[in-house]
XYZ file of C-alpha atoms in Angstrom:
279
model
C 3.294 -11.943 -25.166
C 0.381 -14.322 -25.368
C -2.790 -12.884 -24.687
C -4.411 -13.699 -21.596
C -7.835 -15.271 -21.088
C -10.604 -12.728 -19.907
C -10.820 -11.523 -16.396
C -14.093 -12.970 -15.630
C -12.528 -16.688 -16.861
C -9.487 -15.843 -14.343
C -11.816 -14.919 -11.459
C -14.377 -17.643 -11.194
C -11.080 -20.083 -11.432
C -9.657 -18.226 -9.083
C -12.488 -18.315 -6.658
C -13.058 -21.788 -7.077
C -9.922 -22.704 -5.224
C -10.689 -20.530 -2.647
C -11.583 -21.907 0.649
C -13.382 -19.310 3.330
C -12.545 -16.561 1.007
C -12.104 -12.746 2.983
C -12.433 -11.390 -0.519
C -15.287 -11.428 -3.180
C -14.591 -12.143 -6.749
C -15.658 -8.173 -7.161
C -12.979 -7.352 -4.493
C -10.153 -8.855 -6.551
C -11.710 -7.902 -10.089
C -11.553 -4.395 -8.378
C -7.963 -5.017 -6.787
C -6.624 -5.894 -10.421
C -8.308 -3.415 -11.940
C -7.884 -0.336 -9.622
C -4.968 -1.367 -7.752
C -6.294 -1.660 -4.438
C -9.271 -2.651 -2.531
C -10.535 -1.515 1.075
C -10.836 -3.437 3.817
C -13.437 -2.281 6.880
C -12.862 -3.856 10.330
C -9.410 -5.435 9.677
C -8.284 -4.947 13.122
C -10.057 -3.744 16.557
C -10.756 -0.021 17.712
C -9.162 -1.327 20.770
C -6.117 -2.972 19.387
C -6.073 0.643 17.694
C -6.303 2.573 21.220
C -3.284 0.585 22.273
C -1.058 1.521 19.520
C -1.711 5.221 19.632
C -1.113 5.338 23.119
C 2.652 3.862 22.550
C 2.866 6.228 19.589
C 1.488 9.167 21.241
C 4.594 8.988 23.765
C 6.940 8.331 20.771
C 5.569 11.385 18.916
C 6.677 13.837 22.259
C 3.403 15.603 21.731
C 0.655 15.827 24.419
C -2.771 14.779 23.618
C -4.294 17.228 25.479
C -1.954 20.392 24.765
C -2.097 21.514 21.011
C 0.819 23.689 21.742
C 2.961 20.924 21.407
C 1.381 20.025 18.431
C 4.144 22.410 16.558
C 5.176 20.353 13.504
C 2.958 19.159 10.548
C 4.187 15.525 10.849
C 6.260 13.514 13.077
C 7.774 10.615 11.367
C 7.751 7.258 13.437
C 9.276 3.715 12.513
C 8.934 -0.048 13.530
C 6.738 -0.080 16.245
C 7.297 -4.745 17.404
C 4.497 -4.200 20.453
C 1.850 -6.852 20.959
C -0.681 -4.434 19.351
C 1.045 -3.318 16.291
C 1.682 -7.425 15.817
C -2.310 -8.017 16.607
C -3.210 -5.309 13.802
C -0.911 -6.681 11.067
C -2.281 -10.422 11.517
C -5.342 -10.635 12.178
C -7.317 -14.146 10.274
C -8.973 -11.227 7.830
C -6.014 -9.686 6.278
C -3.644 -13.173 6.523
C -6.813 -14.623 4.389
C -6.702 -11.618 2.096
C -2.880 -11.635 1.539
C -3.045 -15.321 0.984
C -5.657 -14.420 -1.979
C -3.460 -11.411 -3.359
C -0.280 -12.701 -2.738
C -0.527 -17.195 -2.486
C -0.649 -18.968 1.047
C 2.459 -19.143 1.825
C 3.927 -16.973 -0.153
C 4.499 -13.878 1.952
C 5.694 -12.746 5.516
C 3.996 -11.907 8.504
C 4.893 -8.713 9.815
C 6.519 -8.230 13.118
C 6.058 -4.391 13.136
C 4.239 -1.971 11.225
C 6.668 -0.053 9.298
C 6.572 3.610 9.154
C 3.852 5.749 11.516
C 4.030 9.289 9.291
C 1.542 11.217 12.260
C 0.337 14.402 10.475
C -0.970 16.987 12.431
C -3.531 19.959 11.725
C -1.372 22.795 10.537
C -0.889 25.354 8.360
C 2.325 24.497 6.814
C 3.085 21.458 4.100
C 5.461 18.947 5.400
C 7.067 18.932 1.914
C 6.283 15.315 0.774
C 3.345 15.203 -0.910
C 4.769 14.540 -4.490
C 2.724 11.693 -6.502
C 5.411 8.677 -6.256
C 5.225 5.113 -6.018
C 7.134 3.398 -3.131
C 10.609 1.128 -4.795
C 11.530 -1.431 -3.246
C 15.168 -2.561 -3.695
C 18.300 -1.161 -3.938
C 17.973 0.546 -0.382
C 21.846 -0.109 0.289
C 22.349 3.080 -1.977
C 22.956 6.324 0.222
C 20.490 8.619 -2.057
C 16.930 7.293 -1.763
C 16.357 8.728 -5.208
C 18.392 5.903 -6.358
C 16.685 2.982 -4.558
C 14.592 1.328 -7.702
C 11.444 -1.010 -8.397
C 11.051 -3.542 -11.523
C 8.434 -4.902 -13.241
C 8.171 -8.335 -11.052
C 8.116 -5.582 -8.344
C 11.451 -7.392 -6.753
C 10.965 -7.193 -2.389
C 7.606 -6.214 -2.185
C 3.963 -7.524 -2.588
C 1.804 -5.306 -1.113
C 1.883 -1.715 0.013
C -0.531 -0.961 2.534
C -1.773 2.020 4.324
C -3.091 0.937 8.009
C -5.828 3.650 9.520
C -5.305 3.816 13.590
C -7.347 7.219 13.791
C -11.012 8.071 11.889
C -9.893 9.789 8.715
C -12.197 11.971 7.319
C -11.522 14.159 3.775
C -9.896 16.786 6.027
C -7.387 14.616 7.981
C -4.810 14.061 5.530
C -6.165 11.162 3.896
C -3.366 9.526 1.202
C -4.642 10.609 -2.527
C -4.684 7.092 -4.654
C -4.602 7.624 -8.724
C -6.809 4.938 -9.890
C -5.260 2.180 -11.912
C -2.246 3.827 -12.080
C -0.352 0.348 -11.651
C -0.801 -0.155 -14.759
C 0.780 2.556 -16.255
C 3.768 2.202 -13.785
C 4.061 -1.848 -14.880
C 4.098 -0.738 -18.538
C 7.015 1.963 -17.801
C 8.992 -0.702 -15.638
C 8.559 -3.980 -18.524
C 11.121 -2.243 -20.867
C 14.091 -1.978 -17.983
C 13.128 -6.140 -17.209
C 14.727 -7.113 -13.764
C 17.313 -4.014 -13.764
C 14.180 -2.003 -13.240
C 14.535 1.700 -13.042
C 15.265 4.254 -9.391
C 13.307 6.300 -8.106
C 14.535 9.429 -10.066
C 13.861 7.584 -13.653
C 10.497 6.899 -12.741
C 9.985 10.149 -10.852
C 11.553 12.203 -14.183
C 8.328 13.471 -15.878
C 6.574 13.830 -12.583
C 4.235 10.554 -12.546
C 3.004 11.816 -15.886
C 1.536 8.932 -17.284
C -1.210 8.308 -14.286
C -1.913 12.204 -14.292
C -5.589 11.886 -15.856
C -6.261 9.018 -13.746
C -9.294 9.356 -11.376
C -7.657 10.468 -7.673
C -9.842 9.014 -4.439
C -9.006 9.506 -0.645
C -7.988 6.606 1.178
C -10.578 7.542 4.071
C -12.212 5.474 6.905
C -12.670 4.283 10.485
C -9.917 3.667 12.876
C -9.334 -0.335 11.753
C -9.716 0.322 7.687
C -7.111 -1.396 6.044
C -6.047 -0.403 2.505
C -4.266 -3.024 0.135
C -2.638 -1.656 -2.963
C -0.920 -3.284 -5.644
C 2.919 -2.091 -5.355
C 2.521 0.004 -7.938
C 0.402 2.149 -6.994
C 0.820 6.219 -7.514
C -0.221 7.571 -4.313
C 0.733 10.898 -2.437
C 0.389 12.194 1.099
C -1.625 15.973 1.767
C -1.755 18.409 4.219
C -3.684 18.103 7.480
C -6.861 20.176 7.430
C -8.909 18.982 9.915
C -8.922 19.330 14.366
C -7.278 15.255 15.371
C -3.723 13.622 14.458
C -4.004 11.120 12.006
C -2.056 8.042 12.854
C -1.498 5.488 9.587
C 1.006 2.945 8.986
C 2.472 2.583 5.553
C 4.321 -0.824 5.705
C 5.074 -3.404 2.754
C 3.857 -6.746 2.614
C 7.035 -8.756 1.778
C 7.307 -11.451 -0.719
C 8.512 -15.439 1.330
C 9.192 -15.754 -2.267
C 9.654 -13.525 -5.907
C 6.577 -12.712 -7.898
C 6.216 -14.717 -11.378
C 5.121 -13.330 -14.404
C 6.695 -16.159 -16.349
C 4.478 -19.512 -14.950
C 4.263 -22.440 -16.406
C 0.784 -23.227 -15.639
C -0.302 -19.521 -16.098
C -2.243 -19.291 -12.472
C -1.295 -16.111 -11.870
C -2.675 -14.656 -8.903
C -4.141 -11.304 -8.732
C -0.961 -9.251 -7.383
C 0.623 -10.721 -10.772
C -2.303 -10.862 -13.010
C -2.494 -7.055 -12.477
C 1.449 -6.923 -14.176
C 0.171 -8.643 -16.344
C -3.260 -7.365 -18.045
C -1.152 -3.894 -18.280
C 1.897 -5.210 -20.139
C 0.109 -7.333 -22.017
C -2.342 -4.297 -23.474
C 0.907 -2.020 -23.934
């Protein structure tokens, strides 16, 4: 593969074309580099307040009465109300998917994907293995089958939308740092075919294990984008308040390219590339 011009060359054309950016040339350099980037303030506290209020009632629980609080997460999916609508598309994160991803080039969301509510408890829920989330192949009955490839086929973005405060004791997701790459350079070998769920899963996420871990903590209206490659894994609930996060994909309008003609990648791609290129 031809080598690629230096990062600092990519970024500053990169920027250049950008118009009204919602991202700094340090937020993608960072994006690329780490595999995701934080966004504070994506959405309102009381576009937030709505939602839980629908997913409170969905959940069965009672707000007030911890007694009903009896299971250590309550797993919730596609939520189409106005608010859930509001917080996936608001100007600030439509600006920063058009700089990850190309305007035009992905789908606005009409819901918000899975709500996984974990509440304080004693007891593991069972699924906080270190995995990436695939991203095809979903028509297969064993989700250990479903599969990602290296173009990361049906998905641009995972990310990880904070209704409640999450502190280091409220289950915050753990993120391995830069693990992407070492994800993109076990998925280049298998080419489109990519690999399922269980090949990738088969040494346990080895390969990212000495990466730096961080908490994906923050106010109620922190966004986190993450390349989808990202190793990530969910924790136990210490703390005293649910936490209420979506987890939903950012779809592609159209397939990621690793194989342009006029090489202007853009940073969801670049990332591919500066890992299989260093292989």
């Amino acid at each position: 593969m031809a080598a690629l011009p230096p990062d600092d060359t990519f970024l500053r054309d990169f920027m250049r074309n950008q118009s009204d950016p919602a991202l700094s040339a340090d937020d993608i350099a960072a994006f690329v580099r780490d595999g995701f980037i934080r966004i504070d303030e994506a959405f309102s506290e009381e576009t937030a307040a709505q939602a839980r209020a629908i997913l409170w009632k969905a959940t069965g629980c009672d707000p007030n009465d911890r007694s009903t609080w009896n299971q250590p997460v309550v797993r919730l999916d596609q939520f189409s109300q106005v608010p859930f609508r509001e917080a996936a598309n608001t100007p600030k994160l439509c600006a920063a998917f058009d700089q990850l991803v190309g305007a035009g080039r992905w789908c606005p969301r009409g819901t918000l994907g899975t709500f996984p509510v974990r509440f304080p408890s004693q007891e593991s829920a069972g699924d906080d293995g270190w995995h990436i989330d695939v991203s095809f192949g979903y028509e297969h009955p064993d989700f250990m089958e479903w599969r990602a490839n290296v173009s990361s086929k049906g998905r641009a973005l995972l990310m990880l939308f904070l209704f409640s405060n999450v502190g280091v004791d409220d289950a915050p997701t753990r993120i391995r740092v830069g693990s992407h790459a070492d994800i993109a350079r076990q998925l280049a070998p298998a080419d489109e075919a990519g690999l399922t769920l269980r090949d990738l899963a088969a040494d346990g996420f080895a390969s990212s294990a000495e990466r730096q871990e961080e908490l994906a903590l923050g106010q109620v209206g922190t966004v986190y984008l993450c390349h989808p490659f990202l190793v990530h894994a969910a924790q136990r609930h210490r703390g005293t308040a649910p936490r209420f996060m979506a987890q939903p994909p950012l779809m592609p309008r159209e397939p990621l390219s690793l194989h342009r003609q006029d090489r202007d990648y853009l940073p969801v791609e670049r990332a591919i590339f500066n890992a299989i290129s260093r292989q």
